[in-house]
mmCIF file of C-alpha atoms in Angstrom:
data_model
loop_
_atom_site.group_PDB
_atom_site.id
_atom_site.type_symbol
_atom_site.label_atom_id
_atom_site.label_comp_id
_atom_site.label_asym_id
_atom_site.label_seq_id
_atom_site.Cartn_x
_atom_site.Cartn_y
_atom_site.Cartn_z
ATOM 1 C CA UNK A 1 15.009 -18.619 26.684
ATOM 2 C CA UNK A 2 14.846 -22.564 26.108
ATOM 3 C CA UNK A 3 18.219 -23.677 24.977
ATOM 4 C CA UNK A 4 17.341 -23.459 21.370
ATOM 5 C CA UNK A 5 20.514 -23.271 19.409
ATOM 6 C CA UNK A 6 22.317 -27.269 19.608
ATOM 7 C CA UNK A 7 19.465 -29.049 17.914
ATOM 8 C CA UNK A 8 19.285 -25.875 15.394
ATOM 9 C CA UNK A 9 22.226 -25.162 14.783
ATOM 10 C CA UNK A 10 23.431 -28.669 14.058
ATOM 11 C CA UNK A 11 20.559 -29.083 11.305
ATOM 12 C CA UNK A 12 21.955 -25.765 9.596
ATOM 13 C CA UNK A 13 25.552 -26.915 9.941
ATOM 14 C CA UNK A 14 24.575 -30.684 8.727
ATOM 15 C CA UNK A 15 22.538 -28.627 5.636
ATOM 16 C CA UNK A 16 25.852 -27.009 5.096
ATOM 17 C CA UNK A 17 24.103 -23.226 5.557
ATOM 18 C CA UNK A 18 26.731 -21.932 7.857
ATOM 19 C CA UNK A 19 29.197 -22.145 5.066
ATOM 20 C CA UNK A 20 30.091 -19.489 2.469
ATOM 21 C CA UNK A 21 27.864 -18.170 -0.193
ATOM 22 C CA UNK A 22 26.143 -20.859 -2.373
ATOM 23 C CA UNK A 23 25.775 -21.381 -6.050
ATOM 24 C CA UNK A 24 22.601 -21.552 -8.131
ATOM 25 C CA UNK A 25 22.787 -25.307 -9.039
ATOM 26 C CA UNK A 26 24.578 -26.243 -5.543
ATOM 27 C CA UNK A 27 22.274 -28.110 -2.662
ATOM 28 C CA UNK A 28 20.604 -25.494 -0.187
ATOM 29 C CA UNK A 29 18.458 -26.635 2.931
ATOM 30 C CA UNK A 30 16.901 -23.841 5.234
ATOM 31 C CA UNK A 31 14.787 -24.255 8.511
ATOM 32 C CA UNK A 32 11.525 -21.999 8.911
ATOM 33 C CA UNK A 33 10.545 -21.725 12.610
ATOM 34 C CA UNK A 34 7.074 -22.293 12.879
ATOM 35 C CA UNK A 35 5.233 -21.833 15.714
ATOM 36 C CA UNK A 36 1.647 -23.861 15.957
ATOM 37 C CA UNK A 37 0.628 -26.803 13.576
ATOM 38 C CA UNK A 38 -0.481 -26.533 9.790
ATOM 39 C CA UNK A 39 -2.884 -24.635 9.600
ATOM 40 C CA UNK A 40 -5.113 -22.056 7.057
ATOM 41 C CA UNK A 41 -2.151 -19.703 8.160
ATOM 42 C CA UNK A 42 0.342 -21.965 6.595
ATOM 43 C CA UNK A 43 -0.480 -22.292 3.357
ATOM 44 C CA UNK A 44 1.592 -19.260 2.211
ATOM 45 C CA UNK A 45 4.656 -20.734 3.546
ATOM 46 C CA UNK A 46 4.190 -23.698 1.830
ATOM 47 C CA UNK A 47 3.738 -22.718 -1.244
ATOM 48 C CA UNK A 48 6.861 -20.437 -0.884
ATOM 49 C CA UNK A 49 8.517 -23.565 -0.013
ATOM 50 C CA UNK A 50 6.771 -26.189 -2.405
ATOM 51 C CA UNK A 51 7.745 -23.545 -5.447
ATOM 52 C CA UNK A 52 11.375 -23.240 -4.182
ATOM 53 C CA UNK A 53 11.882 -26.932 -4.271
ATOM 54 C CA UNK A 54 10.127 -27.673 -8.203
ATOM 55 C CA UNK A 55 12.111 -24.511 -9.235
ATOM 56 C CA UNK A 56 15.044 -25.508 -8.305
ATOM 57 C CA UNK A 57 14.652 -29.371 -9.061
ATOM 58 C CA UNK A 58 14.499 -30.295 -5.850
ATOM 59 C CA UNK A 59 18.292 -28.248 -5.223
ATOM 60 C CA UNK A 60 16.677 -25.455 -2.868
ATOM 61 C CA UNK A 61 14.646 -27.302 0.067
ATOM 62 C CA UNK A 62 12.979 -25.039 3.000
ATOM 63 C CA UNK A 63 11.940 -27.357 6.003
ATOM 64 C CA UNK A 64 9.026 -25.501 7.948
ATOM 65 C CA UNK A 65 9.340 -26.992 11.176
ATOM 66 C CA UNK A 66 6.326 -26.808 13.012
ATOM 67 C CA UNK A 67 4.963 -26.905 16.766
ATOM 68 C CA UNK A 68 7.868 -24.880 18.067
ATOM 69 C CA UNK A 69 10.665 -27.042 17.470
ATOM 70 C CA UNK A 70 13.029 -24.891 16.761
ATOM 71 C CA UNK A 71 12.143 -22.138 19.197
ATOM 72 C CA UNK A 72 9.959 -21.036 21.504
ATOM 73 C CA UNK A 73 7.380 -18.602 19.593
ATOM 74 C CA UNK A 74 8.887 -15.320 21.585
ATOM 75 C CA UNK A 75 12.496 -16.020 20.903
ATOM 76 C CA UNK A 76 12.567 -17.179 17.351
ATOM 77 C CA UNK A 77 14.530 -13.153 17.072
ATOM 78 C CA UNK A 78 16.734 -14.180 19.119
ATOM 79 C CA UNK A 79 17.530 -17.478 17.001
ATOM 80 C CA UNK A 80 18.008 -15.622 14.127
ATOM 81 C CA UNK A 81 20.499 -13.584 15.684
ATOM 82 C CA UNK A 82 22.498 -16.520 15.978
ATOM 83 C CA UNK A 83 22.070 -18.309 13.051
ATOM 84 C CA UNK A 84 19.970 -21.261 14.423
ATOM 85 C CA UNK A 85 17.721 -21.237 11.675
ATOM 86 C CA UNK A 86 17.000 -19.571 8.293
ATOM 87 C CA UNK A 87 13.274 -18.048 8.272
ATOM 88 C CA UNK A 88 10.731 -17.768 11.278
ATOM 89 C CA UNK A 89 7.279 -16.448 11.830
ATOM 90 C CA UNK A 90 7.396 -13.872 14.085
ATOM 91 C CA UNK A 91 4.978 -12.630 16.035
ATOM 92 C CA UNK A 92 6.479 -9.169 17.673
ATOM 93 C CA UNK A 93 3.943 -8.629 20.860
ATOM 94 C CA UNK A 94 4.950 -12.058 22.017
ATOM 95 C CA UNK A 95 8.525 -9.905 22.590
ATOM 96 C CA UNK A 96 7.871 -6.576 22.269
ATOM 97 C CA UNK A 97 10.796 -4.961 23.547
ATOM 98 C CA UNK A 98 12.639 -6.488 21.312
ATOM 99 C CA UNK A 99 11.294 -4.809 18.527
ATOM 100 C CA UNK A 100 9.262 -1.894 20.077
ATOM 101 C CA UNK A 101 8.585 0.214 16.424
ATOM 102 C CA UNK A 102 6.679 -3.031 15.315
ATOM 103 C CA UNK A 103 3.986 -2.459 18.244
ATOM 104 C CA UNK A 104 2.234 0.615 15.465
ATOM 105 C CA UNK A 105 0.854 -2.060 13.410
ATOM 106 C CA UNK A 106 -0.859 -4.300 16.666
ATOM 107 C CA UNK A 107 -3.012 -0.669 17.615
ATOM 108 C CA UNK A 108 -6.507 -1.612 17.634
ATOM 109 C CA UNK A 109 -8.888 -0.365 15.019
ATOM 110 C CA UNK A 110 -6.559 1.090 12.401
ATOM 111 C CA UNK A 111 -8.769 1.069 9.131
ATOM 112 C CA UNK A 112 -7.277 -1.558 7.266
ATOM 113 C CA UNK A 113 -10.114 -3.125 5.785
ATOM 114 C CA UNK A 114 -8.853 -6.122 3.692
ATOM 115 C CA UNK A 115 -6.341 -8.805 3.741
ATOM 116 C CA UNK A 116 -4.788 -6.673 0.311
ATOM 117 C CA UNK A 117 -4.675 -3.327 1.835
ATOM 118 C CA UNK A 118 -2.738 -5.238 5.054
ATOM 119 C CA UNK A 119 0.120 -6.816 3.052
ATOM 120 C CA UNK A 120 0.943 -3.326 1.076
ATOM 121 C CA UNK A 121 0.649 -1.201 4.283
ATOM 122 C CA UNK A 122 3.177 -3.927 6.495
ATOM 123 C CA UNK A 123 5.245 -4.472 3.745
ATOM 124 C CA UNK A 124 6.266 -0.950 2.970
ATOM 125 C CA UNK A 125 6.088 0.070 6.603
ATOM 126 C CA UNK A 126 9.025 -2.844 6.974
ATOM 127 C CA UNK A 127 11.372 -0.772 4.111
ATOM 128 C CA UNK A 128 10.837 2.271 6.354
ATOM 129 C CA UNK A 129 14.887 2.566 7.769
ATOM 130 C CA UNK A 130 14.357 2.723 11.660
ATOM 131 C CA UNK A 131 11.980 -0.421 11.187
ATOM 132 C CA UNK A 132 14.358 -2.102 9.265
ATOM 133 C CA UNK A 133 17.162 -1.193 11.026
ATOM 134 C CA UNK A 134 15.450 -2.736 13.854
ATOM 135 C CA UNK A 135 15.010 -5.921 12.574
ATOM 136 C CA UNK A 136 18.730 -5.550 11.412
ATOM 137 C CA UNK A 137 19.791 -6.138 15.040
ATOM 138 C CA UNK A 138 18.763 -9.114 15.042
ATOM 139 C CA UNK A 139 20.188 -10.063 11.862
ATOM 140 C CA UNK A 140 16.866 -10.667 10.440
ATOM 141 C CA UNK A 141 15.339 -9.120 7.092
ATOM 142 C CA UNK A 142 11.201 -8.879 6.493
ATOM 143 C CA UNK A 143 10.226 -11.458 4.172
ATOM 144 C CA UNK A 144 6.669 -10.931 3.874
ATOM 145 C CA UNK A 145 3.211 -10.121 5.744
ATOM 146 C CA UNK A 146 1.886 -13.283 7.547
ATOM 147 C CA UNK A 147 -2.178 -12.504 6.182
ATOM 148 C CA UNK A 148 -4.611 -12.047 9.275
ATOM 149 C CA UNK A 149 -7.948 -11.603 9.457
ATOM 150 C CA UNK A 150 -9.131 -9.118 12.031
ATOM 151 C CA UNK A 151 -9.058 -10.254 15.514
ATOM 152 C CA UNK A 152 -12.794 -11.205 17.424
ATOM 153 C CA UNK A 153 -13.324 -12.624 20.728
ATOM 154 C CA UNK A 154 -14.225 -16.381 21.682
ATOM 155 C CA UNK A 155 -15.218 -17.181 25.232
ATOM 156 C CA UNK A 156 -16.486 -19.295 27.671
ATOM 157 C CA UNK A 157 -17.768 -16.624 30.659
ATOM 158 C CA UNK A 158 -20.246 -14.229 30.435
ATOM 159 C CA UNK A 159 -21.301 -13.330 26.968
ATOM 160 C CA UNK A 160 -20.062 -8.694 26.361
ATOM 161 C CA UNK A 161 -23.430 -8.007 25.128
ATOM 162 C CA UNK A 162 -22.743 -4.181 25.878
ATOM 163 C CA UNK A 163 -19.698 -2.125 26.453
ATOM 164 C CA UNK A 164 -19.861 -2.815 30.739
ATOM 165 C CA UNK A 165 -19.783 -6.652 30.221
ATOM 166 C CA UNK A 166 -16.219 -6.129 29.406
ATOM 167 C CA UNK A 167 -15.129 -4.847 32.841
ATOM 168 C CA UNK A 168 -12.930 -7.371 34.729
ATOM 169 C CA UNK A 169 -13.352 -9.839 32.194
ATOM 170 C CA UNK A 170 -9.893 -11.650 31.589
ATOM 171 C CA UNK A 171 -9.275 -11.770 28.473
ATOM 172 C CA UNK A 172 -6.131 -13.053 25.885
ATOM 173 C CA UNK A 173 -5.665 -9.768 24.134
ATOM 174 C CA UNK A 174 -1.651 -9.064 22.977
ATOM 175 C CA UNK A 175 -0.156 -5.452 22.264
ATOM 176 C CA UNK A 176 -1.958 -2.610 21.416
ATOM 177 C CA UNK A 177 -5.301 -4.963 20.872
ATOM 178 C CA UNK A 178 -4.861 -5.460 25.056
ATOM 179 C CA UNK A 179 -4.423 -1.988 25.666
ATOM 180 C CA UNK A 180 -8.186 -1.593 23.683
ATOM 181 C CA UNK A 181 -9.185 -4.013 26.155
ATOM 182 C CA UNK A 182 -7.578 -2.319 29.186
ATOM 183 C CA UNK A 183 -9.306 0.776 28.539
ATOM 184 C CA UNK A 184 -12.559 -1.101 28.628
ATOM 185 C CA UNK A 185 -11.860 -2.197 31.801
ATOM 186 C CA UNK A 186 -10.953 -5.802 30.554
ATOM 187 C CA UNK A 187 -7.459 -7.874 32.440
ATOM 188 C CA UNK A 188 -5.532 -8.592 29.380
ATOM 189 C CA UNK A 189 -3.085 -11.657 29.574
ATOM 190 C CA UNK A 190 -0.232 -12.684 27.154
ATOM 191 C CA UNK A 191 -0.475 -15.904 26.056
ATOM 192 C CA UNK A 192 1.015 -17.821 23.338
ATOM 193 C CA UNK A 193 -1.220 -19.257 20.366
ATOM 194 C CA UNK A 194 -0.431 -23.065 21.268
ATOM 195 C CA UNK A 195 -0.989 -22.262 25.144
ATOM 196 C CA UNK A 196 -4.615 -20.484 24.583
ATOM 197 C CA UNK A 197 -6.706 -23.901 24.242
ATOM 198 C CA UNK A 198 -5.169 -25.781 27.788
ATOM 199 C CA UNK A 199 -5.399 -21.644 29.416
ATOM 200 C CA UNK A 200 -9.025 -21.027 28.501
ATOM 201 C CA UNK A 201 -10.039 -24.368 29.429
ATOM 202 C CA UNK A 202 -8.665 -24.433 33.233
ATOM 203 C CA UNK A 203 -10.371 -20.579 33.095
ATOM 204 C CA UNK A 204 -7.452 -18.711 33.573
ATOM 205 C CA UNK A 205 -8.986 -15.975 31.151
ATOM 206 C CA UNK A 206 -12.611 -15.999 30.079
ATOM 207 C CA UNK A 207 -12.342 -15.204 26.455
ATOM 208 C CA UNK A 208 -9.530 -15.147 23.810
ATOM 209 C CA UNK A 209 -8.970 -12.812 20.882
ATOM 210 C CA UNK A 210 -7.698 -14.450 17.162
ATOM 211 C CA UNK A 211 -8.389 -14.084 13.734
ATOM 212 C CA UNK A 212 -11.710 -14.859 12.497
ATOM 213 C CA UNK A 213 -12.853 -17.748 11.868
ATOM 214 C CA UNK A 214 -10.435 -19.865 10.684
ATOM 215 C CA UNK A 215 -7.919 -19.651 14.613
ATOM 216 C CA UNK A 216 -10.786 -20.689 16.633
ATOM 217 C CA UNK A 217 -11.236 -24.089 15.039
ATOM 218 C CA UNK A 218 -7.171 -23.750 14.345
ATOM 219 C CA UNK A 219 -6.844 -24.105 18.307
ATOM 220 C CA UNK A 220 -9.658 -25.902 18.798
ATOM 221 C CA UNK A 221 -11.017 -23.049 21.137
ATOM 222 C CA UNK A 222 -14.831 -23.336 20.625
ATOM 223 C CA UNK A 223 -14.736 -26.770 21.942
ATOM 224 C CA UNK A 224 -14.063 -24.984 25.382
ATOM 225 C CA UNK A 225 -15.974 -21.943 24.482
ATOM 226 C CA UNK A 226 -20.054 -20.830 24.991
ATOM 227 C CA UNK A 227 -19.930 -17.306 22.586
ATOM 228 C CA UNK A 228 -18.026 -15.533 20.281
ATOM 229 C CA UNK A 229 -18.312 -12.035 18.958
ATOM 230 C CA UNK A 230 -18.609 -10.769 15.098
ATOM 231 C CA UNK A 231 -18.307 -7.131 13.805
ATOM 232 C CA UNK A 232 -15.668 -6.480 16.436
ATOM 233 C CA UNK A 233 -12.738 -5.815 14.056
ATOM 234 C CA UNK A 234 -10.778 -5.532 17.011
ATOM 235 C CA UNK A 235 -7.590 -5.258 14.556
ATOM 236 C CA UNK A 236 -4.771 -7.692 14.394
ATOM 237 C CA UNK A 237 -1.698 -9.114 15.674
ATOM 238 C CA UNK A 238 0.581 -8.448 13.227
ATOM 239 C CA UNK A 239 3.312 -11.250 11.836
ATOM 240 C CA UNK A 240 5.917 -11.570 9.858
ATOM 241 C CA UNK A 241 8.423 -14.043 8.084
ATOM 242 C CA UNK A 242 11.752 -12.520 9.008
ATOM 243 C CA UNK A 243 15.004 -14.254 7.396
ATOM 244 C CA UNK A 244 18.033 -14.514 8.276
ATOM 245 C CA UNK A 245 20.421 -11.583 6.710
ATOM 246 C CA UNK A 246 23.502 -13.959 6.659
ATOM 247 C CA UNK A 247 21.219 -16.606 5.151
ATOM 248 C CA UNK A 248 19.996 -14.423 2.818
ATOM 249 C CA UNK A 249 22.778 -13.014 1.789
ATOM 250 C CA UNK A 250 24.458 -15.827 0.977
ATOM 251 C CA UNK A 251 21.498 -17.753 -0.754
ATOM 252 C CA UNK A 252 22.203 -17.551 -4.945
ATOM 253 C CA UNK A 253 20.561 -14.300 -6.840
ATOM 254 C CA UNK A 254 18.530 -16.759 -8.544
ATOM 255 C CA UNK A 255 17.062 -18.433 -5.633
ATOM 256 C CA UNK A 256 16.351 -14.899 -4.069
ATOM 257 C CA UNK A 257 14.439 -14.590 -7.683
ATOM 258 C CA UNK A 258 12.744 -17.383 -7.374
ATOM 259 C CA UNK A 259 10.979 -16.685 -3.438
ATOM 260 C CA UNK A 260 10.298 -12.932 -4.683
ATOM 261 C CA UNK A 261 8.725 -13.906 -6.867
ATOM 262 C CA UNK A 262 6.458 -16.702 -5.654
ATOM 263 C CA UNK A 263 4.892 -13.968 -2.556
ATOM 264 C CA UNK A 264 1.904 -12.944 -4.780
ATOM 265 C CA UNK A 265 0.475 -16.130 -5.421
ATOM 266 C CA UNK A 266 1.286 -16.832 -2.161
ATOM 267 C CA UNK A 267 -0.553 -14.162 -0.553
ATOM 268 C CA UNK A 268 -3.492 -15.048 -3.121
ATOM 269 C CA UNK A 269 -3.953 -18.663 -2.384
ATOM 270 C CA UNK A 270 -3.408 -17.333 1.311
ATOM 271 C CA UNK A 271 -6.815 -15.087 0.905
ATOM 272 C CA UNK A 272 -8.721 -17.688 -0.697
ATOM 273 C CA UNK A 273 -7.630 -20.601 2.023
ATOM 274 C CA UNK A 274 -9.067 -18.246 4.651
ATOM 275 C CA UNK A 275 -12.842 -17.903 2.355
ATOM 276 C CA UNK A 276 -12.642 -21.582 2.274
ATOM 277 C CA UNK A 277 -11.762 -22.252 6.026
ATOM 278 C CA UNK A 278 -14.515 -19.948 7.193
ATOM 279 C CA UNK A 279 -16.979 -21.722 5.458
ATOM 280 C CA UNK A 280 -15.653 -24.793 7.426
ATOM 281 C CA UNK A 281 -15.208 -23.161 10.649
ATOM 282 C CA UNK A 282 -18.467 -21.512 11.371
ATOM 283 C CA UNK A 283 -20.760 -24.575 11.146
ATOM 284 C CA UNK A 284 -18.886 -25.766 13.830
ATOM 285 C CA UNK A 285 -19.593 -22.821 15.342
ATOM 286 C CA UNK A 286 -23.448 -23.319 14.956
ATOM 287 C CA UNK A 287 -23.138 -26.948 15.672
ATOM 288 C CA UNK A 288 -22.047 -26.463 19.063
ATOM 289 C CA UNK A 289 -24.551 -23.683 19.406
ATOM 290 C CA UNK A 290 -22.189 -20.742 20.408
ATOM 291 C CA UNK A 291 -23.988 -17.409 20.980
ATOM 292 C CA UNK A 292 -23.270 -14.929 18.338
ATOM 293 C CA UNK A 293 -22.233 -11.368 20.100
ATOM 294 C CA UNK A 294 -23.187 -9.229 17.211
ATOM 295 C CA UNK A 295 -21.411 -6.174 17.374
ATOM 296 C CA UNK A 296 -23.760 -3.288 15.941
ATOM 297 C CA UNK A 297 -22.390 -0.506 14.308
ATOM 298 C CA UNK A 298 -23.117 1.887 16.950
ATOM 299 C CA UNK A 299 -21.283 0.143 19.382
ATOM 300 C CA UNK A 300 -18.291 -0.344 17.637
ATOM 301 C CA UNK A 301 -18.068 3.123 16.649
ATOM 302 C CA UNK A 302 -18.292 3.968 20.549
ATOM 303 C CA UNK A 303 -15.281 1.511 20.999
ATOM 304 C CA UNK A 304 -13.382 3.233 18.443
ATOM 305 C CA UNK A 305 -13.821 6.450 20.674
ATOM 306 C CA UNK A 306 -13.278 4.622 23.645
ATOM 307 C CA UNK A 307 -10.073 2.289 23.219
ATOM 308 C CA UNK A 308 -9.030 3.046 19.734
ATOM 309 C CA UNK A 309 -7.551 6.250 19.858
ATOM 310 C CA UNK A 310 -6.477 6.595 23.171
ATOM 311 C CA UNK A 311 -4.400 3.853 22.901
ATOM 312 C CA UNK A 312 -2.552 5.306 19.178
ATOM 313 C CA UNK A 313 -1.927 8.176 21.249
ATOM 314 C CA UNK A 314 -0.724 6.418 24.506
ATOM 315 C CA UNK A 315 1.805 4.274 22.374
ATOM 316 C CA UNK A 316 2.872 7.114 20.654
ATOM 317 C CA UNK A 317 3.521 8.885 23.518
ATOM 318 C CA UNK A 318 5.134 6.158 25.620
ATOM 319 C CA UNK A 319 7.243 5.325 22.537
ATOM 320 C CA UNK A 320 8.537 9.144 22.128
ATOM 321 C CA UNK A 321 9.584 9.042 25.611
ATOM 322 C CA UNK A 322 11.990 5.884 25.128
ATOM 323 C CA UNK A 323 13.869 8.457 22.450
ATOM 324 C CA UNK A 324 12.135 6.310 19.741
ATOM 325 C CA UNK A 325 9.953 8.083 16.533
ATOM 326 C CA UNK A 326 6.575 6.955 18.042
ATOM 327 C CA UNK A 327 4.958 9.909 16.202
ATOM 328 C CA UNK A 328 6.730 9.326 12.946
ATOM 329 C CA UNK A 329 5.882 5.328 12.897
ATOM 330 C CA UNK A 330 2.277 6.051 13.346
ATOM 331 C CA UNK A 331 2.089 8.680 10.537
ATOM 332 C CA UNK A 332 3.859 5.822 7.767
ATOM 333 C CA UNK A 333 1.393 3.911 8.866
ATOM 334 C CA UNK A 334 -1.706 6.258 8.287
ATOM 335 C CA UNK A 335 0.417 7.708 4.899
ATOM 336 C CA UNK A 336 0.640 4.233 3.782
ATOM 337 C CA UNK A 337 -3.175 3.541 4.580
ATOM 338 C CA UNK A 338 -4.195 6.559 2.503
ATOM 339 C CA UNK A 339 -1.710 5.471 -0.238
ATOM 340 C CA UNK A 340 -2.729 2.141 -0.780
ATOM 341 C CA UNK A 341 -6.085 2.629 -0.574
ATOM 342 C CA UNK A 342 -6.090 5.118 -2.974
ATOM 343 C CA UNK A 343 -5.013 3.117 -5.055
ATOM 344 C CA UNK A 344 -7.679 1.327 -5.363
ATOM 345 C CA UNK A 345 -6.313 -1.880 -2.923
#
């Protein structure tokens, strides 16, 4: 792990965080671990952090702190732990074993439809206890779902225009999304978001997986890229905003207020940034003349069959056999599918 904690911990102990609980009125500064620049993915957190300053008059400040400054995308957990920083986007599958129960919600192909139906399902899978006990170990609390689109493939090899194409194809594919792409007969790699442009470019894999559209242009990846696929839904890679229990804990009952409440407008303005970013990002696409994989329905129905249930019941398995509920994670997260769509999400 890169040596994190002195530059971190000596902005929380200059912003006076390390010190008993606060007071509503009294001067609060946190530190959000971002990894990657400002981007369409953003704009949650900076609303969250925008309405915590003008609510408070400028008393409650969050700093997102971008590009990895803070930490290295796979150990912003372990920062947490140790009080480094107050907030950080975490994406599990760059760590897995560090928080194995999360891996249910990377599987490929679960049928969560829309950016609404993701945030109720993730959000009430992270009250479930062993999930949040999990988190707990690393004194961090869920926050709130980072939104995602559902994950498609850009590349710059040989365009998959059938099921074979796929076989020995190296591809960025994290989680359960790379065990799809194993059972297709794909070489999944794990690569950081900020590493995938400089990787793809030298060819160390031929294609890269990320939400679509808006990560692609985010990353800059169809400037080194000849195709891309659409109608893949190859599922996501699921993120969260984790806090810091001590931090939280401490932080005034009216500040807590004032960040609960701001998360649906945030995750509004976060659905409507990615409608206007696609609308951006795929003239570029058609600019550069990228071939359009179209994934028909028939296909994708045959990769459901293929390397979407297999790998639900591989992970369930393997995560049984580590004395973890694999069996019981996966059914919240089907329950809460049925639930919330039910409801009409």
């Amino acid at each position: 792990m890169r040596n994190i904690t002195v530059v971190a911990v000596c902005l929380a102990l200059a912003a006076g965080t390390l010190s008993g609980t606060a007071k509503a009125g009294e001067k609060v500064t946190w530190n959000w671990a971002i990894y990657g620049p400002p981007r369409t993915v953003t704009v949650a957190f900076e609303y969250i952090a925008k309405t915590a300053k003008e609510k408070t008059s400028g008393d409650f400040v969050i700093n997102l702190r971008y590009n990895e400054q803070l930490s290295e995308a796979k150990d912003v957990l372990d920062g947490l732990k140790v009080g480094a920083f107050q907030g950080a986007m975490t994406a599990y599958s760059y760590a897995p074993a560090k928080t194995p129960l999360q891996g249910v919600l990377d599987m490929p192909f679960l049928p969560i439809g829309n950016l609404v139906l993701q945030h109720k399902v993730q959000d009430d899978f992270q009250k479930w206890k062993p999930a949040a006990d999990e988190l707990a170990r690393w004194n961090a609390v869920h926050f709130m779902t980072v939104l995602l689109p559902q994950y498609e493939f850009m590349g710059a090899g040989k365009p998959p225009r059938n099921l074979e194409d796929w076989k020995g194809m190296r591809v960025r594919a994290l989680g359960g999304l790379g065990d799809a792409m194993k059972l297709l007969g794909a070489v999944p790699t794990s690569v950081s978001a900020p590493e995938t442009y400089s990787a793809l470019e030298r060819g160390m894999f031929q294609a890269a997986s990320f939400p679509f559209a808006y990560s692609f242009t985010s990353y800059r990846l169809h400037e080194v890229s000849k195709w891309y696929t659409l109608g893949m839904h190859l599922g996501i890679i699921h993120n969260s905003i984790n806090l810091s229990i001590d931090a939280w804990d401490k932080l005034p009952a009216e500040y807590r207020k004032i960040l609960e409440d701001a998360r649906p407008e945030a995750y509004r303005l976060q659905a409507e940034a990615y409608d206007a970013a696609d609308k951006k990002s795929i003239p570029l696409f058609e600019k550069r003349k990228l071939e359009v994989v179209a994934i028909s329905p028939e296909m994708r129905a045959k990769l459901v069959e293929v390397a979407g249930q297999p790998v639900w019941n591989q992970w369930v398995a393997e995560t049984e056999a580590k004395g973890l509920p694999g069996k019981e994670a996966m059914q919240q997260v089907m329950d809460l599918i049925k639930k919330h769509s039910g409801s009409g999400s």
